[in-house]
Coordinates of C-alpha atoms in Angstrom, one line a residue:
X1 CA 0.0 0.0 0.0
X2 CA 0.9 3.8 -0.5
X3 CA 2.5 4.6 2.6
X4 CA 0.7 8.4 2.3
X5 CA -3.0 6.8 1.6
X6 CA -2.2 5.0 4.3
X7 CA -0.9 7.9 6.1
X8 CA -4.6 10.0 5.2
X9 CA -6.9 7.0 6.2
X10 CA -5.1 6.9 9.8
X11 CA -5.4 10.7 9.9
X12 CA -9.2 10.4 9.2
X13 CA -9.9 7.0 11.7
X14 CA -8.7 9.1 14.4
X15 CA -10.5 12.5 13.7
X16 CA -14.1 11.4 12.4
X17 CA -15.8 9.4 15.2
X18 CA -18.1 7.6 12.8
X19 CA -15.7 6.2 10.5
X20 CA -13.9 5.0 14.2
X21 CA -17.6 3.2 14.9
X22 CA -17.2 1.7 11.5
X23 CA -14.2 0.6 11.3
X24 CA -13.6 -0.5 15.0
X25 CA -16.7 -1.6 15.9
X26 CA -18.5 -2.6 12.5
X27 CA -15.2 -4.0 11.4
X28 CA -15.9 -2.1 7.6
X29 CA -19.0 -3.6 7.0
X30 CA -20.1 -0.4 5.3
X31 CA -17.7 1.7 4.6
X32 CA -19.9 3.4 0.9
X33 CA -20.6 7.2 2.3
X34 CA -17.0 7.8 3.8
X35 CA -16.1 8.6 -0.1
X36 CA -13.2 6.6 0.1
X37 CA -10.7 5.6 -3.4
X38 CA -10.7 1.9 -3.4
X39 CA -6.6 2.1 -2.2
X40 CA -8.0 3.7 0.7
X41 CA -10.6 1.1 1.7
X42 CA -7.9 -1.2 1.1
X43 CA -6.2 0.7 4.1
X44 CA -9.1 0.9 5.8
X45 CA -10.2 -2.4 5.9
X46 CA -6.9 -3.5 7.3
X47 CA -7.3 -1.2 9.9
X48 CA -10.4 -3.2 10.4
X49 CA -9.1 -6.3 10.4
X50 CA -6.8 -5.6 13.4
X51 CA -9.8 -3.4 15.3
X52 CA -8.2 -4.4 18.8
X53 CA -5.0 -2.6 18.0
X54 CA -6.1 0.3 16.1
X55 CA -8.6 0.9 19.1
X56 CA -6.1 1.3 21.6
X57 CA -4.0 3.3 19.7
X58 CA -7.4 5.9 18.6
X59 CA -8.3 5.7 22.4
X60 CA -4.5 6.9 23.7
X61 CA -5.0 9.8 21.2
X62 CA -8.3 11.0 22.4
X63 CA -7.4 10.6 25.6
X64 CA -4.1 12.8 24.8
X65 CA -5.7 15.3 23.2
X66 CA -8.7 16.0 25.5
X67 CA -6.1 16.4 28.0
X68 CA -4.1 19.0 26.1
X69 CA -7.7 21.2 25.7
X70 CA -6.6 21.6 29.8
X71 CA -3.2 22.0 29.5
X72 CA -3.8 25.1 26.5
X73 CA -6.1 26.7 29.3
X74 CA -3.5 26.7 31.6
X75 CA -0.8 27.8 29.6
X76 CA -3.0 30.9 27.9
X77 CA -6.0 31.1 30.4
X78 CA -5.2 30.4 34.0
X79 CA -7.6 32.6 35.3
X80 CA -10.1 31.2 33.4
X81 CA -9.3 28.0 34.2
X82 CA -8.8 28.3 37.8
X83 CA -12.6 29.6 37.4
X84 CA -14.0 26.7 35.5
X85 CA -12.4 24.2 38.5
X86 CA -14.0 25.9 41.0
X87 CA -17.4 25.7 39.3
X88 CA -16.8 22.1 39.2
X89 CA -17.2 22.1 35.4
X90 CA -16.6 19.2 33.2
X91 CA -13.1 20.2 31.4
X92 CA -12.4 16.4 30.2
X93 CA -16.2 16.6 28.8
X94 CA -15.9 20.2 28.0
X95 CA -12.1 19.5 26.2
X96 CA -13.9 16.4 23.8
X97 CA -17.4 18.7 23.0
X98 CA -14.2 21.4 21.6
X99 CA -12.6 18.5 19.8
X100 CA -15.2 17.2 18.4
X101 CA -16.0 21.1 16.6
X102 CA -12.4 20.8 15.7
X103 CA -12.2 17.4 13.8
X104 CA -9.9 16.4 16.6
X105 CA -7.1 18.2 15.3
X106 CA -3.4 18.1 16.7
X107 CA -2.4 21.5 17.4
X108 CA 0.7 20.4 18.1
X109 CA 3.0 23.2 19.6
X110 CA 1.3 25.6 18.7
X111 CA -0.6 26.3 22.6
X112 CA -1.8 29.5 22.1
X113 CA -3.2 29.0 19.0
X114 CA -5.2 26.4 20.8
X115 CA -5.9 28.4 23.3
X116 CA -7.5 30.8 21.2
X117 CA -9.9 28.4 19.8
X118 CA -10.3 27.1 23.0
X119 CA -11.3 30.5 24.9
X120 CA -13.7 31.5 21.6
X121 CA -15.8 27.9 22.3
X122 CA -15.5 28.8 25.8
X123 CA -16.9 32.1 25.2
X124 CA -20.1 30.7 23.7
X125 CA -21.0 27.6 25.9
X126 CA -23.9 27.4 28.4
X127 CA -21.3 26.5 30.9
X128 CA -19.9 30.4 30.8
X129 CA -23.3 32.0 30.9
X130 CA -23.6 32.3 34.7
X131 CA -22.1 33.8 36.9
X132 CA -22.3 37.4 35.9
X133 CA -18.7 38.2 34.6
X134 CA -17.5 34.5 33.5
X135 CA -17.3 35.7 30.2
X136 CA -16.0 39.0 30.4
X137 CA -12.8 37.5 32.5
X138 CA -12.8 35.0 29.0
X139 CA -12.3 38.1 26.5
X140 CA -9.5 39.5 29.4
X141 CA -7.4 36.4 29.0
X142 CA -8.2 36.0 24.9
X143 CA -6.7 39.4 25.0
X144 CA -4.0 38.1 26.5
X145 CA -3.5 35.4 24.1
X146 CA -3.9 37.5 21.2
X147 CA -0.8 39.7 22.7
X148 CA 1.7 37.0 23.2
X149 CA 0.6 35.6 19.6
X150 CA 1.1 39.4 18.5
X151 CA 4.3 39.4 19.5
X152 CA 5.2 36.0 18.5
X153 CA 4.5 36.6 15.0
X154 CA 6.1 40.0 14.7
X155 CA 9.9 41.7 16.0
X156 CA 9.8 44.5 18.2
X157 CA 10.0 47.7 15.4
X158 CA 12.3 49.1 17.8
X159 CA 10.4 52.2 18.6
X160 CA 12.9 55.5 19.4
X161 CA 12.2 56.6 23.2
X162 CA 13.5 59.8 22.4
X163 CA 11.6 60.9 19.2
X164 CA 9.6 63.5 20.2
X165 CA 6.8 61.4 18.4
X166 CA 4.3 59.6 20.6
X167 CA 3.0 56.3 18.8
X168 CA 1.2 53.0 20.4
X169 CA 3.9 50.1 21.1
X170 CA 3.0 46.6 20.1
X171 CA 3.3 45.5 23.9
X172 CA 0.4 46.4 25.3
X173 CA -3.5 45.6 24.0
X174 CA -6.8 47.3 25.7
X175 CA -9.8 45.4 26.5
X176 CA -13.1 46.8 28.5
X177 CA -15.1 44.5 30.3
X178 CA -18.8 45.2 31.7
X179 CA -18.3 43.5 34.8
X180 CA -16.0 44.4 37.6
X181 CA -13.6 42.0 37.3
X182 CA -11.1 43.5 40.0
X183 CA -13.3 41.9 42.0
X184 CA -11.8 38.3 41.2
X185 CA -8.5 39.7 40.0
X186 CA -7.6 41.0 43.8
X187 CA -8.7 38.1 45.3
X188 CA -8.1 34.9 43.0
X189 CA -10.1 32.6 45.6
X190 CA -13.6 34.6 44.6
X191 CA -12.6 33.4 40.9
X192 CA -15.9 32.0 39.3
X193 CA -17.9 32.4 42.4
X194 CA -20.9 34.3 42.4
X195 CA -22.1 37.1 39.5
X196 CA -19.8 40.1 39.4
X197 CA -21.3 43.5 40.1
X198 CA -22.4 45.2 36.5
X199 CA -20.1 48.0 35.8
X200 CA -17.6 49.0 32.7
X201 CA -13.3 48.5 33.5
X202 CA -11.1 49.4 31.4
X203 CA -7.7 46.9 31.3
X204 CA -4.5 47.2 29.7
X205 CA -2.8 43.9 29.4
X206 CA 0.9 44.4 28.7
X207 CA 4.4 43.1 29.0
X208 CA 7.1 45.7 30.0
X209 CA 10.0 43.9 27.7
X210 CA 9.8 41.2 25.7
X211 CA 11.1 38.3 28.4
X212 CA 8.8 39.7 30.8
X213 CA 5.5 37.9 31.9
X214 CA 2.1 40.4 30.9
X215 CA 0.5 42.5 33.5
X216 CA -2.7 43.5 34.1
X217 CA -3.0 47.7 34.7
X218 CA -6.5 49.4 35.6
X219 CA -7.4 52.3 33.3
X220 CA -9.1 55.6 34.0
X221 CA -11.2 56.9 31.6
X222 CA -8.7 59.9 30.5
X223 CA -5.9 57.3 29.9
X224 CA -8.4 55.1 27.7
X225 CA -9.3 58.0 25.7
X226 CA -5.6 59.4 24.8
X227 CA -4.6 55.7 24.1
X228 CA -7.3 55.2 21.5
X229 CA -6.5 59.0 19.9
X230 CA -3.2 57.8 18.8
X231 CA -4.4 55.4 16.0
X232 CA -1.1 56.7 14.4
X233 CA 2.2 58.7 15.8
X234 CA 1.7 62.2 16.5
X235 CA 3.1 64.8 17.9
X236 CA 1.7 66.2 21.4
X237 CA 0.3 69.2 20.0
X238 CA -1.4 67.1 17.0
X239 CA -2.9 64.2 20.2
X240 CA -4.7 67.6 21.8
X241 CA -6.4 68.1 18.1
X242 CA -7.2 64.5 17.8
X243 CA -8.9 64.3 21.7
X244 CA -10.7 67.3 20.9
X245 CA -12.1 66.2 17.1
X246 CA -13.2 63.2 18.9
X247 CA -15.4 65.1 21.0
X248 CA -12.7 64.9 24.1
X249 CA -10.9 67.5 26.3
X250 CA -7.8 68.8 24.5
X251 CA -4.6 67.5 26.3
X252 CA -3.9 69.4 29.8
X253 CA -1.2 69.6 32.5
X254 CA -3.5 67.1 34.6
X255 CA -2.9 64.5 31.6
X256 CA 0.9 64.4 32.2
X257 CA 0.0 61.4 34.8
X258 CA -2.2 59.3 32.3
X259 CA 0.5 59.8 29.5
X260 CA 2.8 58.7 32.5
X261 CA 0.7 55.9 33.5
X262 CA 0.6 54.4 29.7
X263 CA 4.6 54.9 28.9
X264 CA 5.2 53.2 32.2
X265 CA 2.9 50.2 31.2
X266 CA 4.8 50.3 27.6
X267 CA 1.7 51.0 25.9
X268 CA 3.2 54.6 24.2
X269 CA 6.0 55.7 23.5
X270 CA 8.1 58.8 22.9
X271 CA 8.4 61.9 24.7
X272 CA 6.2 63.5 27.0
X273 CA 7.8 66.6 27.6

């Protein structure tokens, strides 16, 4: 046999439970709407014909897999995990509903990518609807994820602290939840437990070097609205047209702190003064 049609069929017996109940359990009795060539029901039915083997081998992959669904949340979502164990939720069930989406695809080294996909199922299963919050601490840590990826996939540009341009640095991303999640992020215990108190934060997840771990920094409203004004480097003078076009307060003395507050968290950079 073709060691690649082989190599496809084996692929297929261990991603599509119903070609696994036909083969392993049916021994290939029908095998006419799986669309195989006939050199791939050739492969197939020796698969068949040595069920017991192939069985153990499909089961030690299931089992591997589900268990990495767990091991990308806690890689890329800790928080989110940590919330999920508390809740007593099903994360060996959970992991094989996600898998199942997902053809039971390998993902390989690639964690965060997993994670991503992960946190986006996550994000839309009844087991994240309640409490109040569960889902907003989700987007926090997808943000986080979508950082580190960021960063993984591009170099640093090397931005000049000392041009007297102030620009956005790929090291730090916003996100704004609608719950109070500073509830659960002072006090990890409380994670998952009970519905979070209704009421808009503003978070800036960012890393202050590049062989640093990310941080977590609580925005005030002024700092949020000067970070999203610089959609492109300006000068200082240019950001006070930009806040006030956008219906803001032109830049003050008072806004020297938030402009502080963001270089220190590596989200701008450039002079301030």
């Amino acid at each position: 046999m073709n060691a690649q049609t082989v190599w496809n069929v084996w692929r297929r017996i261990m991603r599509e439970p119903a070609l696994q109940q036909a083969l392993l359990e049916e021994r290939g009795e029908d095998l006419s709407r799986f669309a195989f060539s006939e050199p791939e029901k050739q492969a197939a039915l020796a698969y068949a014909r040595d069920a017991s083997r192939a069985k153990w081998f499909v089961l030690n992959y299931r089992f591997r897999l589900a268990n990495s669904f767990i091991n990308a949340l806690e890689t890329g979502a800790p928080l989110v995990l940590r919330a999920l164990l508390r809740r007593g939720a099903d994360l060996r069930g959970l992991g094989e509903r996600f898998l199942d989406m997902h053809g039971w695809k390998d993902y390989g080294p690639f964690v965060y990518g997993y994670c991503r996909d992960a946190l986006e199922f996550l994000a839309q299963d009844d087991c994240t609807a309640q409490p109040a919050g569960l889902r907003d601490l989700i987007g926090l840590e997808m943000t986080v994820v979508d950082l580190l990826r960021s960063l993984a996939a591009a170099p640093d540009a090397g931005a000049d602290e000392n041009t007297a341009f102030l620009r956005r640095t790929p090291l730090a991303r916003h996100y704004r939840s609608r719950y109070r999640l500073s509830d659960w992020l002072r006090d990890k215990t409380l994670l998952g437990q009970g519905d979070l108190p209704a009421g808009v934060q503003d978070y800036l997840v960012y890393l202050t070097d590049y062989d640093s771990t990310y941080k977590f920094a609580l925005l005030p409203p002024r700092a949020v609205e000067i970070l999203q004004a610089l959609t492109s480097p300006c000068l200082p003078v240019e950001l006070s047209s930009r806040l006030a076009a956008s219906g803001a307060a032109p830049l003050v003395a008072a806004d020297d702190k938030h402009l502080a507050l963001l270089k220190g968290c590596r989200a701008i950079s450039g002079k301030l003064g």
